[in-house]
Amino acid sequence: MSKPDDYEVYAIKYATLERKASENFIGGDPHEAASNLDYYVWLARSTTRTFVIDTGFDAAVAKRRGRKMIAPPDESLKRLGVDPGAVKDVIITHLHYDHVGNFGLFPAASFHLQDEEMAYATGRHMAQGFFNYAYEAGEVAAMVREVYKGRVRFHDGDAELAPGLSLHRIGGHTKGLQAVRVHTRIGWIVLASDAAHLYANMNETRPFPIVFDAGAMVEGYRRLRELADAPELIVPGHDPLVMRRYAPPRAGLRGIAVRLDRRPRL
Ligand SMILES: [Zn+2]
């Protein structure tokens, strides 16, 4: 492996959902407190490369599924100096509606996806509501069309996309879910996406209820710790605490974006 570059990494919050803790843990939660979910896309950029990680959902899907939109992801990316029309690399951690909607906003990009995720999203399990609930058939079909245009870059397991940035298939939540490991000035951090929805799912080994393989999900928590330089450098996919542990890049982006390549406040 070549010497890793240092990346600036951002979590960009675009939507939110209020709900009870019992909905976020298999077997429920004895405290029955609120446990909201935030929705994020992520940006990793070095002096030479820009990677957008996931693309979020649009206003129409937000309305239909009852999620509250905070700011469209493409507008927040522009505020961070990224032109979505010029982005070359978009990593799709998995094909759930809250991670792959809006991919049409990136006309110049290749989409990095695990073989296993496309097989899962187009295969036998999608005949069951339990597994297909978080997929939008139209979005999956649209991504299949991108395959025929040569725009999907498939990966099978671990893959280095650039010095300092790699993909790691975790599975669990969906069959082909991948996490992203990024080198920064504070070391290797891991964008877990939905390999860990909340810090508590991972730290207390209480899996999230939308799951293909609970065993792989729990193994995934261990794998994330292996990939990161320290457990606190794993960034969960939907935890509102991310917005509190990290600082915004500038005051005007408070509540919208935080810098993940600076040490979190614990
Ligand atoms: Zn998700």
XYZ file of N, CA and C and ligand atoms in Angstrom:
799
model
N 0.837 -1.204 0.000
C 0.000 0.000 0.000
C 0.874 1.257 0.000
N 0.493 2.226 -0.801
C 1.262 3.469 -0.835
C 0.994 4.295 0.418
N 1.848 5.292 0.615
C 1.696 6.157 1.797
C 0.351 6.892 1.715
N -0.437 6.839 2.800
C -1.781 7.433 2.710
C -1.769 8.959 2.694
N -2.628 9.531 1.881
C -2.871 10.980 1.938
C -3.734 11.284 3.163
N -3.715 12.543 3.589
C -4.628 13.005 4.638
C -5.861 13.621 3.988
N -7.020 13.196 4.433
C -8.281 13.727 3.911
C -8.954 14.639 4.927
N -9.621 15.661 4.413
C -10.627 16.396 5.196
C -11.907 15.579 5.069
N -12.610 15.373 6.180
C -13.829 14.558 6.117
C -14.970 15.296 6.809
N -16.119 15.299 6.178
C -17.291 15.998 6.697
C -18.482 15.048 6.787
N -19.270 15.186 7.855
C -20.613 14.600 7.889
C -21.574 15.735 7.576
N -22.468 15.492 6.649
C -23.444 16.505 6.230
C -24.834 15.985 6.570
N -25.491 16.657 7.510
C -26.820 16.212 7.944
C -27.864 16.818 7.006
N -28.719 15.967 6.463
C -29.711 16.524 5.526
C -31.145 16.309 5.967
N -31.379 15.402 6.940
C -32.763 15.146 7.372
C -32.755 14.529 8.757
N -33.957 14.431 9.350
C -34.052 13.885 10.697
C -35.394 13.190 10.884
N -35.458 12.334 11.905
C -36.675 11.594 12.211
C -36.757 11.412 13.721
N -37.903 11.812 14.288
C -38.082 11.615 15.728
C -38.713 10.258 15.960
N -38.108 9.471 16.848
C -38.753 8.213 17.207
C -38.275 7.667 18.535
N -38.881 6.556 18.934
C -38.603 5.985 20.246
C -37.422 5.027 20.176
N -36.734 4.889 21.287
C -35.564 4.013 21.333
C -35.931 2.573 21.008
N -37.145 2.157 21.366
C -37.529 0.765 21.112
C -37.484 0.443 19.625
N -37.552 1.471 18.782
C -37.526 1.230 17.339
C -36.099 1.094 16.798
N -35.109 1.356 17.642
C -33.727 1.362 17.163
C -32.874 0.209 17.684
N -33.487 -0.680 18.484
C -32.733 -1.799 19.051
C -33.582 -3.069 18.992
N -33.002 -4.158 18.539
C -33.725 -5.435 18.577
C -34.049 -5.751 20.039
N -35.305 -6.124 20.277
C -35.713 -6.415 21.652
C -36.150 -5.175 22.403
N -36.124 -4.018 21.743
C -36.582 -2.786 22.379
C -35.540 -2.199 23.308
N -35.942 -1.153 24.000
C -35.038 -0.467 24.921
C -35.784 -0.229 26.223
N -35.232 -0.675 27.341
C -35.956 -0.574 28.608
C -36.211 0.872 29.029
N -35.427 1.805 28.553
C -35.580 3.197 29.000
C -36.701 3.930 28.257
N -37.040 3.451 27.068
C -38.110 4.059 26.288
C -37.935 5.565 26.093
N -36.717 5.984 26.040
C -36.456 7.406 25.801
C -36.604 7.686 24.306
N -36.542 8.958 23.960
C -36.484 9.301 22.541
C -35.122 8.878 22.009
N -35.073 8.447 20.789
C -33.810 8.082 20.160
C -33.965 8.425 18.686
N -33.705 9.689 18.378
C -33.950 10.160 17.019
C -32.871 9.666 16.074
N -33.214 9.657 14.806
C -32.231 9.333 13.782
C -31.960 10.577 12.951
N -30.686 10.859 12.696
C -30.323 11.879 11.728
C -29.881 11.170 10.447
N -30.008 11.887 9.338
C -29.643 11.331 8.039
C -28.476 12.139 7.478
N -27.446 11.427 7.045
C -26.203 12.073 6.617
C -25.750 11.603 5.233
N -25.016 12.471 4.556
C -24.079 12.031 3.527
C -22.710 12.491 4.015
N -21.656 11.978 3.404
C -20.315 12.315 3.873
C -19.449 12.766 2.702
N -18.457 13.569 3.008
C -17.533 14.073 1.991
C -16.112 13.842 2.487
N -15.257 13.269 1.637
C -13.842 13.105 1.964
C -13.045 13.708 0.821
N -12.172 14.669 1.129
C -11.361 15.227 0.044
C -9.927 15.467 0.492
N -9.037 15.184 -0.452
C -7.614 15.445 -0.241
C -7.250 16.575 -1.193
N -5.969 16.849 -1.348
C -5.579 17.912 -2.278
C -5.861 17.496 -3.724
N -5.975 16.175 -3.956
C -6.157 15.727 -5.340
C -7.461 14.985 -5.621
N -8.108 14.452 -4.605
C -9.293 13.618 -4.851
C -10.477 14.071 -4.006
N -11.676 13.887 -4.564
C -12.926 14.179 -3.840
C -13.832 12.962 -3.927
N -14.258 12.476 -2.780
C -15.205 11.363 -2.725
C -16.463 11.810 -1.994
N -17.612 11.606 -2.614
C -18.886 11.793 -1.924
C -19.351 10.397 -1.513
N -19.741 10.271 -0.267
C -20.155 8.967 0.253
C -21.653 9.026 0.546
N -22.418 8.333 -0.258
C -23.878 8.295 -0.244
C -24.482 9.618 -0.735
N -25.753 9.545 -1.136
C -26.351 10.709 -1.792
C -27.684 11.135 -1.171
N -28.141 10.432 -0.127
C -29.339 10.863 0.592
C -30.635 10.598 -0.161
N -31.734 11.170 0.336
C -33.015 11.074 -0.382
C -33.488 12.467 -0.744
N -34.469 12.536 -1.659
C -34.962 13.845 -2.087
C -36.241 14.208 -1.327
N -36.749 15.403 -1.603
C -37.892 15.937 -0.853
C -39.143 15.071 -1.026
N -39.345 14.513 -2.220
C -40.551 13.705 -2.465
C -40.539 12.446 -1.600
N -39.397 11.774 -1.537
C -39.291 10.552 -0.717
C -39.390 10.915 0.761
N -38.804 12.040 1.158
C -38.886 12.498 2.556
C -40.352 12.638 2.961
N -41.133 13.240 2.078
C -42.545 13.478 2.366
C -43.294 12.148 2.458
N -43.089 11.285 1.490
C -43.809 10.011 1.458
C -43.478 9.148 2.669
N -42.205 9.175 3.105
C -41.798 8.331 4.232
C -41.845 9.075 5.573
N -42.301 10.318 5.569
C -42.475 11.042 6.823
C -41.185 11.463 7.512
N -40.136 11.732 6.723
C -38.877 12.233 7.280
C -38.818 13.736 7.094
N -38.164 14.434 8.019
C -38.078 15.892 7.916
C -36.771 16.302 7.244
N -36.895 16.945 6.089
C -35.716 17.404 5.351
C -35.152 18.648 6.019
N -33.838 18.669 6.227
C -33.180 19.835 6.836
C -32.569 20.706 5.735
N -31.823 20.087 4.839
C -31.185 20.810 3.732
C -30.819 19.795 2.658
N -31.168 20.051 1.394
C -30.819 19.092 0.338
C -29.304 18.868 0.295
N -28.850 17.612 0.214
C -27.416 17.321 0.274
C -26.598 18.040 -0.796
N -27.164 18.194 -1.997
C -26.368 18.835 -3.057
C -26.100 20.306 -2.728
N -27.078 20.962 -2.073
C -26.844 22.373 -1.707
C -25.772 22.499 -0.637
N -25.794 21.579 0.325
C -24.762 21.621 1.374
C -23.382 21.323 0.790
N -23.323 20.398 -0.161
C -22.039 20.119 -0.808
C -21.513 21.373 -1.494
N -22.409 22.107 -2.167
C -21.983 23.354 -2.836
C -21.431 24.337 -1.813
N -22.082 24.408 -0.648
C -21.607 25.333 0.397
C -20.231 24.923 0.924
N -19.880 23.647 0.712
C -18.538 23.179 1.100
C -17.562 23.236 -0.075
N -17.981 23.876 -1.147
C -17.083 24.080 -2.284
C -17.044 22.928 -3.271
N -18.037 22.028 -3.196
C -18.055 20.876 -4.102
C -19.181 21.043 -5.114
N -18.851 20.964 -6.400
C -19.866 21.018 -7.451
C -20.308 19.582 -7.749
N -21.541 19.203 -7.385
C -21.974 17.816 -7.594
C -21.810 17.368 -9.051
N -22.005 18.298 -9.985
C -21.891 17.960 -11.406
C -20.485 17.564 -11.824
N -19.489 17.906 -11.010
C -18.097 17.624 -11.373
C -17.499 16.465 -10.574
N -18.246 15.947 -9.592
C -17.700 14.870 -8.740
C -17.502 13.605 -9.568
N -16.311 12.996 -9.431
C -15.977 11.806 -10.225
C -16.250 10.496 -9.494
N -16.193 10.535 -8.165
C -16.331 9.296 -7.383
C -17.403 9.424 -6.323
N -18.439 8.631 -6.452
C -19.482 8.539 -5.430
C -19.482 7.112 -4.897
N -19.322 6.991 -3.600
C -19.368 5.671 -2.961
C -20.785 5.462 -2.447
N -21.400 4.358 -2.830
C -22.737 4.025 -2.332
C -22.550 2.915 -1.297
N -22.767 3.240 -0.026
C -22.490 2.226 1.014
C -23.464 1.063 0.887
N -24.712 1.358 0.528
C -25.706 0.329 0.214
C -26.856 1.031 -0.492
N -27.806 0.265 -1.029
C -28.806 0.844 -1.924
C -30.106 1.245 -1.225
N -30.131 1.334 0.082
C -31.329 1.812 0.778
C -31.662 3.245 0.353
N -32.961 3.567 0.413
C -33.466 4.844 -0.111
C -32.764 6.066 0.470
N -32.318 5.968 1.735
C -31.714 7.141 2.374
C -30.225 7.254 2.078
N -29.699 6.354 1.242
C -28.272 6.388 0.901
C -28.024 6.553 -0.590
N -29.046 6.226 -1.421
C -28.798 6.231 -2.873
C -29.729 7.171 -3.649
N -30.772 7.717 -2.997
C -31.616 8.681 -3.700
C -30.731 9.842 -4.138
N -31.133 10.614 -5.103
C -30.332 11.769 -5.556
C -29.099 11.397 -6.375
N -28.877 10.118 -6.689
C -27.611 9.826 -7.397
C -27.586 10.464 -8.776
N -28.769 10.809 -9.296
C -28.839 11.506 -10.579
C -28.215 12.899 -10.561
N -27.965 13.435 -9.368
C -27.354 14.765 -9.264
C -25.849 14.731 -9.529
N -25.316 13.519 -9.817
C -23.874 13.370 -10.006
C -23.593 12.793 -11.401
N -23.841 13.581 -12.450
C -23.792 13.046 -13.826
C -22.411 12.627 -14.288
N -21.354 13.081 -13.613
C -19.998 12.752 -14.068
C -19.367 11.641 -13.229
N -20.118 11.102 -12.267
C -19.506 10.193 -11.284
C -19.586 8.729 -11.695
N -18.602 7.972 -11.215
C -18.720 6.517 -11.126
C -19.294 6.217 -9.755
N -20.081 5.145 -9.686
C -20.684 4.749 -8.412
C -19.996 3.488 -7.910
N -19.374 3.577 -6.755
C -18.646 2.438 -6.183
C -19.592 1.636 -5.294
N -19.768 0.363 -5.644
C -20.777 -0.466 -4.995
C -20.237 -1.891 -4.852
N -20.648 -2.585 -3.812
C -20.251 -3.987 -3.658
C -21.099 -4.889 -4.573
N -20.449 -5.884 -5.183
C -21.161 -6.903 -5.975
C -22.362 -7.443 -5.190
N -22.080 -7.774 -3.944
C -23.066 -8.433 -3.094
C -24.305 -7.561 -2.876
N -24.124 -6.241 -2.854
C -25.261 -5.359 -2.605
C -26.212 -5.343 -3.807
N -25.633 -5.279 -5.024
C -26.497 -5.299 -6.199
C -27.207 -6.646 -6.321
N -26.495 -7.732 -6.021
C -27.112 -9.061 -6.081
C -28.265 -9.152 -5.084
N -28.046 -8.632 -3.897
C -29.082 -8.669 -2.842
C -30.296 -7.831 -3.240
N -30.035 -6.606 -3.728
C -31.124 -5.659 -4.020
C -31.941 -6.060 -5.245
N -31.446 -7.008 -6.022
C -32.176 -7.454 -7.219
C -32.522 -8.940 -7.131
N -32.303 -9.548 -5.982
C -32.475 -10.995 -5.873
C -33.676 -11.419 -5.049
N -33.682 -12.682 -4.665
C -34.851 -13.338 -4.095
C -35.387 -12.692 -2.821
N -34.504 -12.120 -2.017
C -34.974 -11.575 -0.735
C -35.871 -10.352 -0.915
N -35.754 -9.708 -2.083
C -36.561 -8.495 -2.304
C -38.035 -8.809 -2.529
N -38.384 -10.073 -2.593
C -39.804 -10.438 -2.677
C -40.480 -10.341 -1.307
N -39.696 -10.077 -0.259
C -40.240 -10.008 1.096
C -40.199 -8.571 1.616
N -41.338 -8.131 2.131
C -41.408 -6.771 2.677
C -40.397 -6.511 3.772
N -40.097 -7.514 4.567
C -39.151 -7.323 5.670
C -37.784 -6.872 5.152
N -37.377 -7.408 3.986
C -36.065 -7.058 3.440
C -36.121 -5.892 2.447
N -37.274 -5.717 1.773
C -37.293 -4.681 0.719
C -37.770 -3.327 1.225
N -38.212 -3.267 2.475
C -38.854 -2.065 3.009
C -38.028 -0.786 2.794
N -36.732 -0.868 2.978
C -35.905 0.343 2.889
C -35.297 0.549 1.500
N -35.722 -0.268 0.548
C -35.290 -0.035 -0.838
C -36.423 0.620 -1.617
N -36.076 1.456 -2.596
C -37.030 1.998 -3.556
C -36.773 1.255 -4.864
N -37.769 0.466 -5.316
C -37.560 -0.351 -6.523
C -37.108 0.516 -7.708
N -37.693 1.723 -7.823
C -37.334 2.599 -8.939
C -35.869 3.013 -8.895
N -35.346 3.253 -7.697
C -33.934 3.646 -7.576
C -33.000 2.481 -7.886
N -33.386 1.282 -7.428
C -32.558 0.108 -7.711
C -32.534 -0.129 -9.229
N -33.723 -0.025 -9.857
C -33.797 -0.219 -11.316
C -32.954 0.832 -12.042
N -33.012 2.071 -11.551
C -32.219 3.136 -12.178
C -30.723 2.844 -12.047
N -30.315 2.274 -10.913
C -28.893 1.935 -10.744
C -28.504 0.784 -11.668
N -29.428 -0.156 -11.901
C -29.150 -1.232 -12.868
C -28.878 -0.613 -14.251
N -29.657 0.404 -14.613
C -29.413 1.061 -15.917
C -28.023 1.691 -15.960
N -27.553 2.214 -14.806
C -26.194 2.788 -14.765
C -25.133 1.709 -14.984
N -25.436 0.486 -14.533
C -24.505 -0.627 -14.786
C -24.303 -0.776 -16.297
N -25.418 -0.728 -17.037
C -25.342 -0.913 -18.504
C -24.619 0.230 -19.194
N -24.582 1.397 -18.524
C -23.846 2.541 -19.099
C -22.373 2.507 -18.694
N -22.005 1.526 -17.892
C -20.600 1.430 -17.472
C -20.236 2.354 -16.332
N -21.239 2.862 -15.630
C -20.925 3.847 -14.583
C -20.819 3.262 -13.179
N -21.093 1.957 -13.025
C -20.991 1.369 -11.681
C -19.664 0.627 -11.583
N -18.874 0.987 -10.577
C -17.605 0.294 -10.321
C -17.839 -0.708 -9.206
N -17.815 -1.989 -9.560
C -18.106 -3.023 -8.570
C -16.856 -3.414 -7.787
N -17.071 -3.709 -6.519
C -15.985 -4.176 -5.654
C -16.466 -5.426 -4.935
N -15.507 -6.297 -4.611
C -15.842 -7.545 -3.921
C -15.007 -7.598 -2.642
N -15.574 -7.088 -1.555
C -14.833 -7.070 -0.286
C -14.024 -5.798 -0.146
N -12.786 -5.922 0.335
C -11.959 -4.739 0.602
C -11.368 -4.194 -0.701
N -11.317 -2.869 -0.822
C -10.731 -2.258 -2.017
C -10.156 -0.892 -1.672
N -8.902 -0.654 -2.081
C -8.316 0.686 -1.896
C -8.651 1.520 -3.124
N -9.355 2.647 -2.934
C -9.704 3.509 -4.072
C -8.640 4.561 -4.324
N -7.895 4.913 -3.287
C -6.830 5.903 -3.385
C -5.975 5.732 -2.131
N -4.717 6.190 -2.164
C -3.920 6.079 -0.942
C -4.618 6.842 0.194
N -5.029 6.123 1.225
C -5.716 6.782 2.344
C -7.221 6.642 2.312
N -7.765 5.897 1.369
C -9.220 5.716 1.349
C -9.570 4.326 0.801
N -10.275 3.554 1.604
C -10.606 2.186 1.180
C -12.011 1.781 1.609
N -12.514 0.778 0.905
C -13.858 0.246 1.150
C -13.746 -1.111 1.833
N -14.723 -1.413 2.690
C -14.701 -2.675 3.428
C -16.111 -3.229 3.535
N -16.353 -4.380 2.895
C -17.684 -4.954 3.000
C -17.902 -5.477 4.415
N -19.012 -5.073 5.009
C -19.355 -5.472 6.379
C -20.576 -6.387 6.363
N -21.535 -6.112 5.474
C -22.772 -6.903 5.454
C -23.619 -6.612 6.682
N -24.428 -7.598 7.086
C -25.238 -7.439 8.300
C -26.558 -6.744 8.044
N -26.532 -5.433 8.075
C -27.730 -4.610 7.845
C -28.348 -4.935 6.484
N -27.521 -4.890 5.435
C -27.877 -5.461 4.140
C -26.741 -6.417 3.773
N -26.953 -7.210 2.734
C -25.944 -8.236 2.460
C -24.630 -7.647 1.952
N -24.721 -6.512 1.247
C -23.503 -5.956 0.656
C -23.129 -4.580 1.181
N -23.521 -4.273 2.398
C -23.172 -2.965 2.978
C -21.657 -2.816 3.102
N -21.134 -1.632 2.727
C -19.710 -1.372 2.895
C -19.485 -0.136 3.748
N -18.400 -0.169 4.523
C -17.951 0.986 5.301
C -16.739 1.583 4.588
N -16.374 2.813 4.963
C -15.266 3.512 4.306
C -14.234 3.903 5.365
N -12.989 3.515 5.099
C -11.893 3.864 6.008
C -11.103 5.000 5.363
N -10.879 6.070 6.130
C -10.237 7.254 5.559
C -9.090 7.703 6.454
N -7.947 8.016 5.848
C -6.812 8.517 6.622
C -6.906 10.037 6.761
N -6.734 10.509 8.000
C -6.816 11.942 8.280
C -5.639 12.332 9.170
N -5.543 13.628 9.478
C -4.430 14.039 10.340
C -4.574 13.506 11.763
N -5.756 13.003 12.159
C -5.874 12.367 13.483
C -5.814 10.835 13.373
N -5.452 10.332 12.217
C -5.309 8.887 12.035
C -6.405 8.314 11.153
N -6.548 6.978 11.217
C -7.566 6.302 10.405
C -8.917 6.422 11.094
N -9.872 7.015 10.386
C -11.239 7.048 10.897
C -12.082 6.123 10.013
N -13.240 5.730 10.502
C -14.109 4.842 9.736
C -15.508 5.430 9.655
N -15.973 5.636 8.435
C -17.365 6.017 8.212
C -18.150 4.715 8.152
N -18.854 4.413 9.232
C -19.490 3.094 9.357
C -20.722 2.986 8.485
N -21.321 4.141 8.094
C -22.647 4.111 7.502
C -23.506 3.205 8.383
N -24.334 2.348 7.791
C -25.281 1.599 8.619
C -24.716 0.285 9.169
N -23.397 0.137 9.135
C -22.785 -0.940 9.915
C -22.953 -0.639 11.397
N -23.199 0.633 11.741
C -23.581 1.029 13.107
C -24.463 2.266 12.972
N -25.760 2.118 13.166
C -26.652 3.275 13.056
C -26.344 4.298 14.147
N -26.231 3.799 15.383
C -26.003 4.647 16.551
C -24.760 4.151 17.292
N -24.123 5.038 18.058
C -22.994 4.605 18.893
C -23.426 3.438 19.783
N -24.663 3.522 20.324
C -25.114 2.513 21.282
C -25.293 1.134 20.637
N -25.727 1.071 19.368
C -25.858 -0.235 18.713
C -24.519 -0.970 18.786
N -23.459 -0.245 18.465
C -22.120 -0.829 18.369
C -21.475 -1.007 19.745
N -21.565 0.015 20.584
C -20.830 -0.032 21.855
C -21.487 -0.954 22.875
N -22.791 -1.157 22.759
C -23.496 -2.017 23.709
C -23.924 -3.345 23.061
N -23.484 -3.559 21.812
C -23.844 -4.771 21.053
C -25.348 -5.037 21.119
N -26.111 -4.018 20.769
C -27.562 -4.153 20.657
C -27.940 -3.795 19.226
N -28.101 -4.808 18.365
C -28.257 -4.553 16.927
C -29.516 -3.760 16.561
N -29.416 -3.068 15.458
C -30.527 -2.311 14.873
C -31.502 -3.305 14.221
N -32.827 -3.029 14.309
C -33.823 -4.024 13.848
C -33.922 -4.244 12.341
N -33.495 -3.298 11.507
C -33.521 -3.575 10.068
C -32.238 -4.322 9.748
N -32.360 -5.627 9.523
C -31.153 -6.455 9.454
C -31.381 -7.645 8.530
N -30.367 -7.955 7.728
C -30.398 -9.177 6.927
C -29.785 -10.335 7.718
N -28.638 -10.062 8.375
C -27.906 -11.113 9.080
C -27.385 -10.523 10.393
N -28.065 -10.844 11.492
C -27.696 -10.243 12.785
C -26.299 -10.668 13.219
N -25.902 -11.875 12.869
C -24.551 -12.331 13.208
C -23.497 -11.483 12.516
N -23.701 -11.234 11.225
C -22.749 -10.408 10.472
C -22.764 -8.968 10.990
N -23.933 -8.503 11.439
C -24.004 -7.143 11.972
C -23.151 -7.027 13.231
N -23.248 -8.000 14.112
C -22.470 -7.963 15.359
C -20.978 -8.146 15.070
N -20.630 -9.060 14.161
C -19.231 -9.196 13.738
C -18.714 -7.874 13.167
N -19.612 -7.182 12.469
C -19.254 -5.898 11.857
C -18.802 -4.874 12.892
N -19.420 -4.880 14.072
C -19.003 -3.932 15.122
C -17.528 -4.170 15.473
N -17.143 -5.461 15.522
C -15.743 -5.799 15.821
C -14.833 -5.351 14.662
N -15.293 -5.592 13.445
C -14.498 -5.232 12.265
C -14.261 -3.711 12.201
N -15.288 -2.932 12.550
C -15.140 -1.471 12.540
C -14.035 -1.047 13.515
N -14.013 -1.689 14.686
C -12.991 -1.337 15.693
C -11.600 -1.712 15.209
N -11.528 -2.802 14.417
C -10.250 -3.215 13.851
C -9.730 -2.182 12.848
N -10.654 -1.590 12.090
C -10.267 -0.687 11.005
C -9.896 0.718 11.492
N -10.479 1.154 12.595
C -10.235 2.523 13.079
C -9.037 2.553 14.019
N -8.350 3.695 14.081
C -7.201 3.819 14.986
C -7.629 3.850 16.448
N -8.878 4.250 16.724
C -9.414 4.260 18.091
C -10.930 4.124 17.979
N -11.579 3.505 18.974
C -13.030 3.287 18.866
C -13.824 4.576 18.670
N -13.338 5.685 19.248
C -14.094 6.936 19.120
C -13.959 7.552 17.718
N -13.108 6.949 16.883
C -12.947 7.462 15.517
C -13.833 6.715 14.511
N -14.766 5.899 15.036
C -15.787 5.272 14.186
C -16.998 6.199 14.178
N -17.475 6.548 12.992
C -18.587 7.495 12.863
C -19.841 6.729 12.457
N -20.825 6.622 13.353
C -22.034 5.865 13.018
C -22.876 6.576 11.962
N -23.770 5.812 11.322
C -24.489 6.325 10.156
C -25.665 7.236 10.435
N -26.253 7.153 11.618
C -27.486 7.918 11.860
C -27.553 8.552 13.239
N -26.447 8.701 13.940
C -26.519 9.144 15.334
C -26.505 10.676 15.441
N -27.544 11.282 16.082
C -27.546 12.736 16.285
C -26.351 13.220 17.108
N -25.736 12.326 17.911
C -24.570 12.723 18.715
C -23.393 13.166 17.852
N -23.332 12.699 16.599
C -22.228 13.096 15.711
C -22.184 14.624 15.590
N -23.375 15.236 15.507
C -23.437 16.693 15.350
C -22.965 17.421 16.615
N -22.960 16.717 17.755
C -22.524 17.355 19.005
C -21.060 17.067 19.324
N -20.593 15.885 18.897
C -19.212 15.511 19.237
C -18.180 16.228 18.364
N -18.625 16.642 17.185
C -17.698 17.288 16.252
C -18.145 18.722 15.997
N -17.202 19.556 15.575
C -17.486 20.976 15.371
C -17.801 21.269 13.911
N -18.634 22.300 13.680
C -18.900 22.686 12.282
C -17.650 23.293 11.648
N -17.511 23.182 10.320
C -16.340 23.758 9.652
C -16.320 25.276 9.747
N -17.507 25.888 9.830
C -17.597 27.329 10.079
C -18.979 27.599 10.647
N -19.148 28.759 11.291
C -20.383 29.028 12.042
C -21.628 28.915 11.156
N -21.520 29.362 9.917
C -22.674 29.352 9.019
C -23.202 27.965 8.697
N -22.411 26.930 8.987
C -22.831 25.557 8.683
C -23.235 24.786 9.941
N -23.422 25.507 11.040
C -23.858 24.858 12.286
C -25.185 24.122 12.060
N -25.261 22.895 12.521
C -26.488 22.107 12.347
C -26.585 21.424 10.994
N -25.653 21.732 10.099
C -25.674 21.149 8.747
C -24.468 20.236 8.520
N -23.276 20.704 8.916
C -22.068 19.918 8.628
C -21.097 19.984 9.798
N -20.343 18.899 9.999
C -19.259 18.886 10.991
C -18.007 18.288 10.354
N -16.839 18.685 10.905
C -15.553 18.152 10.460
C -15.220 16.901 11.264
N -14.989 15.791 10.578
C -14.720 14.518 11.262
C -13.228 14.217 11.380
N -12.388 15.093 10.801
C -10.951 14.849 10.888
C -10.326 15.685 12.004
N -11.155 16.069 12.947
C -10.672 16.694 14.185
C -11.187 15.865 15.342
N -10.448 15.826 16.423
C -10.798 14.922 17.528
C -12.206 15.206 18.067
N -13.013 14.157 18.256
C -14.358 14.368 18.813
C -14.299 14.730 20.301
N -15.278 15.500 20.730
C -15.468 15.780 22.179
C -16.319 14.657 22.736
N -15.809 13.951 23.725
C -16.576 12.797 24.223
C -17.314 13.151 25.500
Zn -29.551 4.358 6.578
